[in-house]
Short mmCIF file of C-alpha atoms in Angstrom, two decimals:
data_model
loop_
_atom_site.label_atom_id
_atom_site.label_comp_id
_atom_site.label_asym_id
_atom_site.label_seq_id
_atom_site.Cartn_x
_atom_site.Cartn_y
_atom_site.Cartn_z
CA UNK I 2 -6.21 1.50 -1.54
CA UNK I 3 -6.15 4.08 1.39
CA UNK I 4 -2.66 2.99 2.67
CA UNK I 5 -0.71 2.34 -0.47
CA UNK I 6 -1.77 5.41 -2.39
CA UNK I 7 -2.21 7.52 0.47
CA UNK I 8 1.38 7.00 1.40
CA UNK I 9 2.30 9.93 -0.83
CA UNK I 10 -1.14 11.27 -1.21
CA UNK I 11 -2.42 13.73 0.72
CA UNK I 12 -5.31 16.70 0.56
CA UNK I 13 -7.21 20.72 1.55
CA UNK I 14 -7.09 22.89 4.66
CA UNK I 15 -8.14 21.22 8.03
CA UNK I 16 -10.83 22.11 10.23
CA UNK I 17 -12.70 25.78 10.00
CA UNK I 18 -11.99 25.74 5.95
CA UNK I 19 -12.92 22.39 5.20
CA UNK I 20 -16.38 22.67 7.36
CA UNK I 21 -16.91 26.03 5.71
CA UNK I 22 -16.87 24.30 2.15
CA UNK I 23 -19.04 21.82 3.41
CA UNK I 24 -21.55 24.46 4.52
CA UNK I 25 -21.21 26.21 1.20
CA UNK I 26 -22.13 23.39 -0.62
CA UNK I 27 -24.96 22.53 1.58
CA UNK I 28 -26.55 26.53 1.14
CA UNK I 29 -25.68 26.17 -2.90
CA UNK I 30 -28.00 22.70 -3.01
CA UNK I 31 -30.56 24.24 -0.40
CA UNK I 32 -31.09 27.55 -2.59
CA UNK I 33 -30.91 25.51 -5.50
CA UNK I 34 -33.92 23.87 -4.06
CA UNK I 35 -35.70 26.87 -3.28
CA UNK I 36 -35.92 28.32 -6.11
CA UNK I 37 -36.20 24.73 -7.99
CA UNK I 38 -40.38 24.96 -8.87
CA UNK I 39 -39.52 28.04 -11.25
CA UNK I 40 -36.15 26.94 -13.02
CA UNK I 41 -36.98 23.17 -13.27
CA UNK I 42 -40.47 24.32 -14.88
CA UNK I 43 -38.71 26.21 -17.78
CA UNK I 44 -37.69 22.68 -18.83
CA UNK I 45 -40.21 20.13 -19.27
CA UNK I 46 -38.59 16.81 -18.56
CA UNK I 47 -41.22 14.75 -20.65
CA UNK I 48 -39.12 16.21 -23.43
CA UNK I 49 -35.84 14.81 -22.41
CA UNK I 50 -33.96 12.13 -23.85
CA UNK I 51 -31.63 10.07 -22.10
CA UNK I 52 -28.52 9.74 -24.47
CA UNK I 53 -25.66 8.21 -22.31
CA UNK I 54 -25.12 7.52 -18.40
CA UNK I 55 -21.53 7.50 -17.12
CA UNK I 56 -21.11 5.57 -13.62
CA UNK I 57 -17.84 5.56 -11.27
CA UNK I 58 -18.22 3.49 -8.44
CA UNK I 59 -16.17 2.49 -5.47
CA UNK I 60 -15.52 -1.32 -5.15
CA UNK I 61 -17.42 -3.40 -2.45
CA UNK I 62 -16.65 -3.99 0.90
CA UNK I 63 -13.01 -5.58 1.41
CA UNK I 64 -10.86 -6.59 4.26
CA UNK I 65 -8.67 -4.17 5.94
CA UNK I 66 -5.27 -3.11 4.08
CA UNK I 67 -3.42 -3.19 7.30
CA UNK I 68 -4.02 -4.31 10.34
CA UNK I 69 -3.69 -2.55 13.37
CA UNK I 70 -0.86 -3.15 16.10
CA UNK I 71 -2.90 -4.64 18.76
CA UNK I 72 -2.55 -7.53 20.66
CA UNK I 73 -6.70 -8.53 20.43
CA UNK I 74 -6.96 -8.84 16.26
CA UNK I 75 -10.23 -8.78 14.40
CA UNK I 76 -10.16 -12.54 12.75
CA UNK I 77 -10.83 -12.26 9.13
CA UNK I 78 -11.91 -15.84 8.05
CA UNK I 79 -11.99 -17.28 4.73
CA UNK I 80 -15.65 -18.00 5.10
CA UNK I 81 -16.17 -14.32 4.48
CA UNK I 82 -15.34 -14.85 0.93
CA UNK I 83 -17.94 -16.93 -0.05
CA UNK I 84 -19.43 -15.88 -3.70
CA UNK I 85 -22.89 -15.85 -3.73
CA UNK I 86 -24.59 -17.76 -6.71
CA UNK I 87 -26.61 -14.32 -8.38
CA UNK I 88 -23.41 -12.77 -8.71
CA UNK I 89 -21.53 -15.06 -10.96
CA UNK I 90 -21.12 -13.70 -14.44
CA UNK I 91 -18.11 -14.90 -16.85
CA UNK I 92 -15.74 -11.94 -17.79
CA UNK I 93 -12.45 -11.04 -19.66
CA UNK I 94 -9.87 -8.57 -18.56
CA UNK I 95 -7.76 -7.15 -21.15
CA UNK I 96 -5.67 -4.39 -21.32
CA UNK I 97 -6.86 -1.13 -23.20
CA UNK I 98 -5.57 -2.36 -26.45
CA UNK I 99 -7.26 -5.43 -26.08
CA UNK I 100 -4.34 -7.56 -25.35
CA UNK I 101 -3.36 -9.22 -22.65
CA UNK I 102 -4.06 -8.05 -19.12
CA UNK I 103 -1.46 -6.43 -17.35
CA UNK I 104 0.44 -7.51 -14.16
CA UNK I 105 -1.12 -5.99 -11.27
CA UNK I 106 1.65 -4.86 -8.81
CA UNK I 107 -1.02 -3.87 -5.84
CA UNK I 108 -2.58 -7.19 -5.33
CA UNK I 109 1.01 -8.84 -5.27
CA UNK I 110 1.79 -6.57 -2.39
CA UNK I 111 -1.84 -7.16 -0.98
CA UNK I 112 -0.85 -10.96 -1.12
CA UNK I 113 1.79 -9.90 1.08
CA UNK I 114 -0.06 -9.31 4.01
CA UNK I 115 -2.09 -12.15 5.65
CA UNK I 116 -4.69 -11.17 8.43
CA UNK I 117 -5.40 -12.62 11.58
CA UNK I 118 -8.03 -15.45 10.32
CA UNK I 119 -6.10 -16.45 7.02
CA UNK I 120 -7.59 -13.65 4.30
CA UNK I 121 -5.19 -10.93 2.61
CA UNK I 122 -5.35 -7.64 2.82
CA UNK I 123 -7.65 -5.97 0.53
CA UNK I 124 -9.90 -8.85 -0.31
CA UNK I 125 -13.46 -8.16 -1.59
CA UNK I 126 -15.69 -10.43 0.69
CA UNK I 127 -19.19 -11.89 0.42
CA UNK I 128 -20.52 -8.79 1.88
CA UNK I 129 -18.82 -6.46 -1.04
CA UNK I 130 -19.96 -8.98 -3.64
CA UNK I 131 -23.73 -8.01 -2.51
CA UNK I 132 -23.53 -4.37 -2.14
CA UNK I 133 -22.09 -4.65 -5.83
CA UNK I 134 -24.85 -6.64 -7.00
CA UNK I 135 -27.28 -4.37 -5.18
CA UNK I 136 -25.71 -1.47 -7.08
CA UNK I 137 -26.49 -3.25 -10.45
CA UNK I 138 -30.27 -3.93 -9.45
CA UNK I 139 -30.69 -0.02 -8.88
CA UNK I 140 -28.93 0.66 -11.93
CA UNK I 141 -31.10 -2.00 -13.81
CA UNK I 142 -34.39 -0.49 -12.14
CA UNK I 143 -33.54 2.67 -13.60
CA UNK I 144 -32.07 2.47 -17.21
CA UNK I 145 -33.74 -0.66 -17.73
CA UNK I 146 -37.11 -1.19 -15.98
CA UNK I 147 -38.13 2.55 -15.20
CA UNK I 148 -36.78 3.56 -18.81
CA UNK I 149 -36.24 1.27 -21.57
CA UNK I 150 -32.83 2.85 -22.32
CA UNK I 151 -30.56 -0.21 -21.51
CA UNK I 152 -31.31 -3.94 -23.18
CA UNK I 153 -32.26 -6.06 -20.43
CA UNK I 154 -28.99 -8.42 -21.18
CA UNK I 155 -25.93 -7.41 -21.77
CA UNK I 156 -24.95 -6.70 -25.23
CA UNK I 157 -20.75 -4.68 -25.82
CA UNK I 158 -22.35 -2.75 -28.02
CA UNK I 159 -24.15 -0.43 -25.40
CA UNK I 160 -21.85 -1.04 -22.57
CA UNK I 161 -17.99 -0.17 -21.70
CA UNK I 162 -16.55 -1.00 -18.92
CA UNK I 163 -13.24 0.44 -17.17
CA UNK I 164 -11.95 -0.83 -13.95
CA UNK I 165 -8.14 -0.56 -12.10
CA UNK I 166 -6.22 -3.54 -12.52
CA UNK I 167 -7.15 -4.47 -8.86
CA UNK I 168 -8.90 -7.89 -8.04
CA UNK I 169 -11.42 -6.41 -5.70
CA UNK I 170 -12.18 -3.73 -8.41
CA UNK I 171 -12.57 -6.26 -11.27
CA UNK I 172 -14.77 -9.10 -9.16
CA UNK I 173 -16.86 -5.84 -8.07
CA UNK I 174 -17.43 -4.98 -11.59
CA UNK I 175 -18.77 -8.61 -12.19
CA UNK I 176 -20.84 -8.36 -9.44
CA UNK I 177 -22.58 -5.02 -10.66
CA UNK I 178 -23.28 -6.65 -14.15
CA UNK I 179 -24.91 -9.55 -12.57
CA UNK I 180 -27.03 -7.27 -10.94
CA UNK I 181 -27.79 -4.81 -13.66
CA UNK I 182 -28.22 -7.86 -16.31
CA UNK I 183 -29.24 -10.47 -14.28
CA UNK I 184 -26.55 -12.75 -15.35
CA UNK I 185 -27.96 -12.52 -19.15
CA UNK I 186 -25.72 -11.91 -21.90
CA UNK I 187 -25.73 -11.48 -25.72
CA UNK I 188 -21.65 -11.47 -26.16
CA UNK I 189 -18.26 -11.23 -24.19
CA UNK I 190 -17.71 -9.15 -21.37
CA UNK I 191 -14.51 -7.50 -21.25
CA UNK I 192 -13.27 -5.39 -18.50
CA UNK I 193 -10.48 -3.19 -19.79
CA UNK I 194 -7.76 -2.20 -17.69
CA UNK I 195 -4.31 -0.30 -17.82
CA UNK I 196 -0.54 -0.81 -16.58
CA UNK I 197 -0.50 0.94 -12.68
CA UNK I 198 2.43 3.01 -13.87
CA UNK I 199 -0.03 4.90 -16.69
CA UNK I 200 -3.41 4.22 -14.56
CA UNK I 201 -5.81 7.31 -14.44
CA UNK I 202 -8.74 6.19 -12.68
CA UNK I 203 -6.79 6.96 -9.27
CA UNK I 204 -4.09 9.42 -8.29
CA UNK I 205 -1.13 8.15 -9.83
CA UNK I 206 1.85 9.50 -7.97
CA UNK I 207 4.51 6.91 -9.35
CA UNK I 208 3.70 7.94 -12.69
CA UNK I 209 3.35 11.83 -12.05
CA UNK I 210 6.45 13.19 -10.16
CA UNK I 211 5.23 16.66 -10.08
CA UNK I 212 2.10 15.43 -7.47
CA UNK I 213 4.50 12.80 -5.41
CA UNK I 214 6.88 16.24 -4.75
CA UNK I 215 4.14 18.53 -3.82
CA UNK I 216 2.10 15.87 -1.59
CA UNK I 217 5.74 14.45 0.06
CA UNK I 218 5.38 14.54 3.60
CA UNK I 219 1.87 15.74 3.89
CA UNK I 220 0.60 12.86 5.36
CA UNK I 221 3.12 13.00 8.45
CA UNK I 222 2.31 16.79 8.61
CA UNK I 223 -1.66 16.36 8.71
CA UNK I 224 -0.99 13.94 12.00
CA UNK I 225 0.72 17.12 13.54
CA UNK I 226 -1.71 19.75 12.94
CA UNK I 227 -4.11 21.05 15.78
CA UNK I 228 -6.79 19.53 16.45
CA UNK I 229 -5.87 16.33 14.30
CA UNK I 230 -2.86 15.68 16.65
CA UNK I 231 -4.89 15.67 19.63
CA UNK I 232 -7.79 13.51 18.59
CA UNK I 233 -5.58 11.14 17.21
CA UNK I 234 -3.38 10.93 21.01
CA UNK I 235 -6.50 10.18 22.30
CA UNK I 236 -7.93 7.45 20.38
CA UNK I 237 -4.59 5.85 20.07
CA UNK I 238 -3.94 5.76 23.93
CA UNK I 239 -7.23 4.45 24.18
CA UNK I 240 -7.00 1.45 21.71
CA UNK I 241 -3.45 0.91 23.69
CA UNK I 242 -1.37 2.05 20.45
CA UNK I 243 1.88 3.32 21.22
CA UNK I 244 2.54 6.81 19.84
CA UNK I 245 5.71 5.95 17.68
CA UNK I 246 3.13 2.97 15.73
CA UNK I 247 2.61 5.04 12.80
CA UNK I 248 -1.02 4.65 12.97
CA UNK I 249 -2.63 7.76 11.66
CA UNK I 250 -7.10 8.56 10.86
CA UNK I 251 -6.69 6.86 7.68
CA UNK I 252 -5.43 3.34 8.87
CA UNK I 253 -8.06 3.93 11.71
CA UNK I 254 -11.12 4.67 9.62
CA UNK I 255 -9.81 1.90 6.72
CA UNK I 256 -10.03 -0.88 9.85
CA UNK I 257 -13.38 0.56 11.38
CA UNK I 258 -15.17 0.70 8.50
CA UNK I 259 -13.95 -2.50 7.38
CA UNK I 260 -15.21 -4.11 10.59
CA UNK I 261 -18.46 -2.12 11.11
CA UNK I 262 -19.40 -3.62 7.75
CA UNK I 263 -18.85 -7.01 8.07
CA UNK I 264 -20.67 -6.65 12.15
CA UNK I 265 -17.19 -8.12 13.60
CA UNK I 266 -16.28 -7.22 16.84
CA UNK I 267 -14.64 -4.14 16.97
CA UNK I 268 -12.57 -2.31 19.67
CA UNK I 269 -14.81 0.08 21.84
CA UNK I 270 -12.47 3.03 21.36
CA UNK I 271 -13.16 3.02 17.59
CA UNK I 272 -16.92 2.38 18.29
CA UNK I 273 -16.95 5.21 20.48
CA UNK I 274 -15.07 7.66 18.51
CA UNK I 275 -16.31 6.62 15.05
CA UNK I 276 -17.82 9.78 13.86
CA UNK I 277 -14.62 11.73 14.99
CA UNK I 278 -12.47 9.02 13.31
CA UNK I 279 -14.19 9.71 9.99
CA UNK I 280 -13.97 13.41 10.32
CA UNK I 281 -10.04 13.53 10.63
CA UNK I 282 -9.71 11.15 8.26
CA UNK I 283 -11.29 13.26 5.90
CA UNK I 284 -9.45 16.40 7.41
CA UNK I 285 -6.13 14.57 6.36
CA UNK I 286 -6.74 13.84 3.22
CA UNK I 287 -7.98 17.37 2.17
CA UNK I 288 -4.37 18.23 4.08
CA UNK I 289 -3.03 16.11 1.57
CA UNK I 290 -4.26 16.93 -1.82
CA UNK I 291 -5.16 20.61 -0.79
CA UNK I 292 -8.05 22.20 -2.23
CA UNK I 293 -6.89 25.37 -2.84
CA UNK I 294 -4.23 23.51 -5.10
CA UNK I 295 -5.72 23.33 -8.39
CA UNK I 296 -2.96 21.88 -10.03
CA UNK I 297 -2.64 18.84 -7.51
CA UNK I 298 -6.50 18.22 -8.36
CA UNK I 299 -5.83 18.19 -11.78
CA UNK I 300 -2.77 16.34 -11.69
CA UNK I 301 -5.05 13.59 -9.62
CA UNK I 302 -8.29 13.35 -11.68
CA UNK I 303 -7.70 15.86 -14.66
CA UNK I 304 -6.90 12.64 -17.12
CA UNK I 305 -9.90 11.08 -15.77
CA UNK I 306 -12.34 13.86 -15.98
CA UNK I 307 -10.86 14.45 -19.93
CA UNK I 308 -12.20 10.91 -20.23
CA UNK I 309 -15.41 11.55 -18.94
CA UNK I 310 -15.74 14.97 -20.75
CA UNK I 311 -14.49 13.12 -24.07
CA UNK I 312 -17.57 10.64 -23.63
CA UNK I 313 -19.92 13.57 -23.47
CA UNK I 314 -18.49 15.34 -26.12
CA UNK I 315 -18.48 12.38 -28.76
CA UNK I 316 -22.26 11.95 -28.13
CA UNK I 317 -23.13 15.64 -29.03
CA UNK I 318 -20.64 15.54 -31.79
CA UNK I 319 -22.81 14.84 -34.97
CA UNK I 320 -19.74 13.78 -36.46
CA UNK I 321 -19.00 11.00 -34.52
CA UNK I 322 -19.82 7.90 -36.32
CA UNK I 323 -21.93 5.05 -35.53
CA UNK I 324 -20.71 2.65 -32.86
CA UNK I 325 -17.96 4.92 -31.51
CA UNK I 326 -19.96 5.32 -28.51
CA UNK I 327 -21.87 3.40 -25.82
CA UNK I 328 -24.85 4.11 -23.73
CA UNK I 329 -23.18 3.21 -20.52
CA UNK I 330 -19.50 3.93 -19.35
CA UNK I 331 -19.16 2.10 -15.96
CA UNK I 332 -15.72 3.14 -14.57
CA UNK I 333 -14.60 0.67 -11.42
CA UNK I 334 -12.36 3.18 -9.15
CA UNK I 335 -11.57 4.06 -5.69
CA UNK I 336 -12.09 6.22 -2.55
CA UNK I 337 -9.20 8.40 -3.48
CA UNK I 338 -10.59 8.67 -6.72
CA UNK I 339 -14.20 9.78 -5.92
CA UNK I 340 -12.97 12.28 -3.31
CA UNK I 341 -10.95 14.89 -5.76
CA UNK I 342 -13.80 13.77 -8.44
CA UNK I 343 -16.15 15.11 -5.59
CA UNK I 344 -14.54 18.40 -5.23
CA UNK I 345 -13.59 18.93 -8.52
CA UNK I 346 -17.30 19.24 -8.79
CA UNK I 347 -18.28 21.12 -5.94
CA UNK I 348 -20.27 18.52 -4.42
CA UNK I 349 -17.85 16.87 -1.98
CA UNK I 350 -19.90 16.38 1.44
CA UNK I 351 -17.02 16.14 3.66
CA UNK I 352 -18.05 12.60 4.38
CA UNK I 353 -15.38 9.33 3.27
CA UNK I 354 -16.83 7.76 0.24
CA UNK I 355 -18.49 4.40 1.40
CA UNK I 356 -17.92 0.76 -0.26
CA UNK I 357 -20.06 0.75 -3.24
CA UNK I 358 -21.01 4.16 -3.53
CA UNK I 359 -21.59 5.59 -7.04
CA UNK I 360 -21.17 8.98 -8.93
CA UNK I 361 -23.59 8.94 -11.75
CA UNK I 362 -23.78 11.50 -14.87
CA UNK I 363 -26.59 11.36 -17.18
CA UNK I 364 -26.57 13.10 -20.58
CA UNK I 365 -30.26 14.36 -21.89
CA UNK I 366 -31.17 15.91 -25.12
CA UNK I 367 -34.49 18.08 -25.47
CA UNK I 368 -36.49 16.73 -28.01
CA UNK I 369 -37.60 20.11 -29.66
CA UNK I 370 -34.83 22.64 -28.64
CA UNK I 371 -32.27 20.09 -29.07
CA UNK I 372 -30.47 21.25 -26.03
CA UNK I 373 -28.12 19.06 -23.86
CA UNK I 374 -28.14 19.04 -20.29
CA UNK I 375 -26.34 16.39 -17.53
CA UNK I 376 -27.85 15.39 -14.45
CA UNK I 377 -25.66 14.41 -11.61
CA UNK I 378 -26.20 11.99 -8.81
CA UNK I 379 -24.36 10.93 -5.71
CA UNK I 380 -24.94 7.96 -3.61
CA UNK I 381 -28.31 8.05 -5.54
CA UNK I 382 -29.07 11.50 -4.52
CA UNK I 383 -29.64 14.81 -7.21
CA UNK I 384 -26.51 16.91 -6.75
CA UNK I 385 -26.01 20.78 -8.04
CA UNK I 386 -22.59 20.77 -9.62
CA UNK I 387 -20.61 23.81 -8.87
CA UNK I 388 -21.72 26.65 -11.72
CA UNK I 389 -24.71 25.07 -12.55
CA UNK I 390 -28.26 26.89 -11.65
CA UNK I 391 -30.14 23.77 -10.82
CA UNK I 392 -29.70 19.97 -10.59
CA UNK I 393 -30.70 19.49 -14.32
CA UNK I 394 -27.43 21.83 -15.47
CA UNK I 395 -27.37 22.83 -19.22
CA UNK I 396 -24.08 21.25 -20.83
CA UNK I 397 -22.16 23.93 -21.57
CA UNK I 398 -22.12 25.05 -18.18
CA UNK I 399 -21.59 21.52 -16.67
CA UNK I 400 -18.49 21.33 -19.27
CA UNK I 401 -17.31 24.64 -17.91
CA UNK I 402 -17.28 23.15 -14.40
CA UNK I 403 -15.17 20.31 -15.57
CA UNK I 404 -12.75 22.59 -17.85
CA UNK I 405 -11.49 23.94 -14.53
CA UNK I 406 -9.51 20.49 -14.19
CA UNK I 407 -9.60 18.74 -17.00
CA UNK I 408 -6.23 17.53 -18.55
CA UNK I 409 -5.58 16.27 -21.52
CA UNK I 410 -2.75 13.52 -21.58
CA UNK I 411 -0.11 15.94 -23.06
CA UNK I 412 -1.06 18.67 -20.55
CA UNK I 413 -0.99 15.93 -17.81
CA UNK I 414 2.65 15.04 -18.97
CA UNK I 415 3.95 18.60 -19.18
CA UNK I 416 2.23 19.20 -15.69
CA UNK I 417 3.48 16.25 -14.04
CA UNK I 418 7.29 16.93 -15.20
CA UNK I 419 7.32 20.33 -14.18
CA UNK I 420 8.92 19.16 -10.87
CA UNK I 421 12.20 18.86 -12.25
CA UNK I 422 12.13 22.43 -13.63
CA UNK I 423 10.35 24.09 -10.47
CA UNK I 424 11.92 22.44 -7.45
CA UNK I 425 9.11 21.56 -5.88
CA UNK I 426 10.41 18.55 -3.66
CA UNK I 427 10.17 20.79 -0.54
CA UNK I 428 7.77 18.27 1.12
CA UNK I 429 5.28 20.68 1.62
#
């Protein structure tokens, strides 16, 4: 997903500003922890009842999307695709209306790229399947064993599942469900998908003209920024890659992360500069979808935030008919989804979202006061969203943070069509 979506996507200020933002985030977390003993005690957590959980996760480990232009290529052999028996779990894929599965142009494009060893680009591997099964087991521990919130077997009345229409995400979802419900189910497992042209689970540059115009050329421009340019030259020279080969830090990180997680022999230069490659990939991404550009973030994840917000409000609304909500909402997404989501919520840690990472949102109601609260986790760790006094955030404050970037479908369409009127196609 990195190279395909980032071909026209790009994100906030490089270097000092991004580092400053990360420091501010860390400072806010530290301050919240310092005063946590007083503020957290104001809410008796034993009186909180869990009402809903939403999980947004990245797919498991996969093969790279584009091989590096080097004579010595890493071999991606089909043996890496072996399916662990415990991850097998039958499912059906439909469109959002319950009709036939849409065509997947991304999968068609990935199958046009055969890596050395025989695998296609972007294929979920055995390692990735095991990662997702482990995530499912963690969710089972949290919401079946520690708290009897979900049924121990899959129940379609309790769980709603949506994924981007890309095979590695569908298969990652299968493995997560197998771990969560131990391959037990009481009804059909339906994974809902959308057409690529109208997908909202990643920044959709194909569907949003204004976002495409705003970010045009920023990926190339990022590689020329001071610091990034010098570091990129250093890494490429160490790997014997020509300066004209079009390799940037996003491609380098994609290959490095895939090779590392599969314990494959990697180029010594990639190993030596691993930390720098990740940081410069993040800087590149932030330069593309610039943090201070509120409308770009809105167009990137505003509709998805609207979905997450609507799920919260339906549960809170006493007028919502029974059966119109679920206990658990699962969304199979990508690194390019999670980065702007984390930025919008004010919890981005300046690290690239790894394979199988999850962002989990819990909704609680106080049994006596009937107040509502949200608890946010990233990578299994409690977070303090922007605008929230502590980790346990009053729902109104959390919704206020989301509202800065949330877009209804109508507003999204209006904003995405403004490029023609405003003449935004300057590539800046």
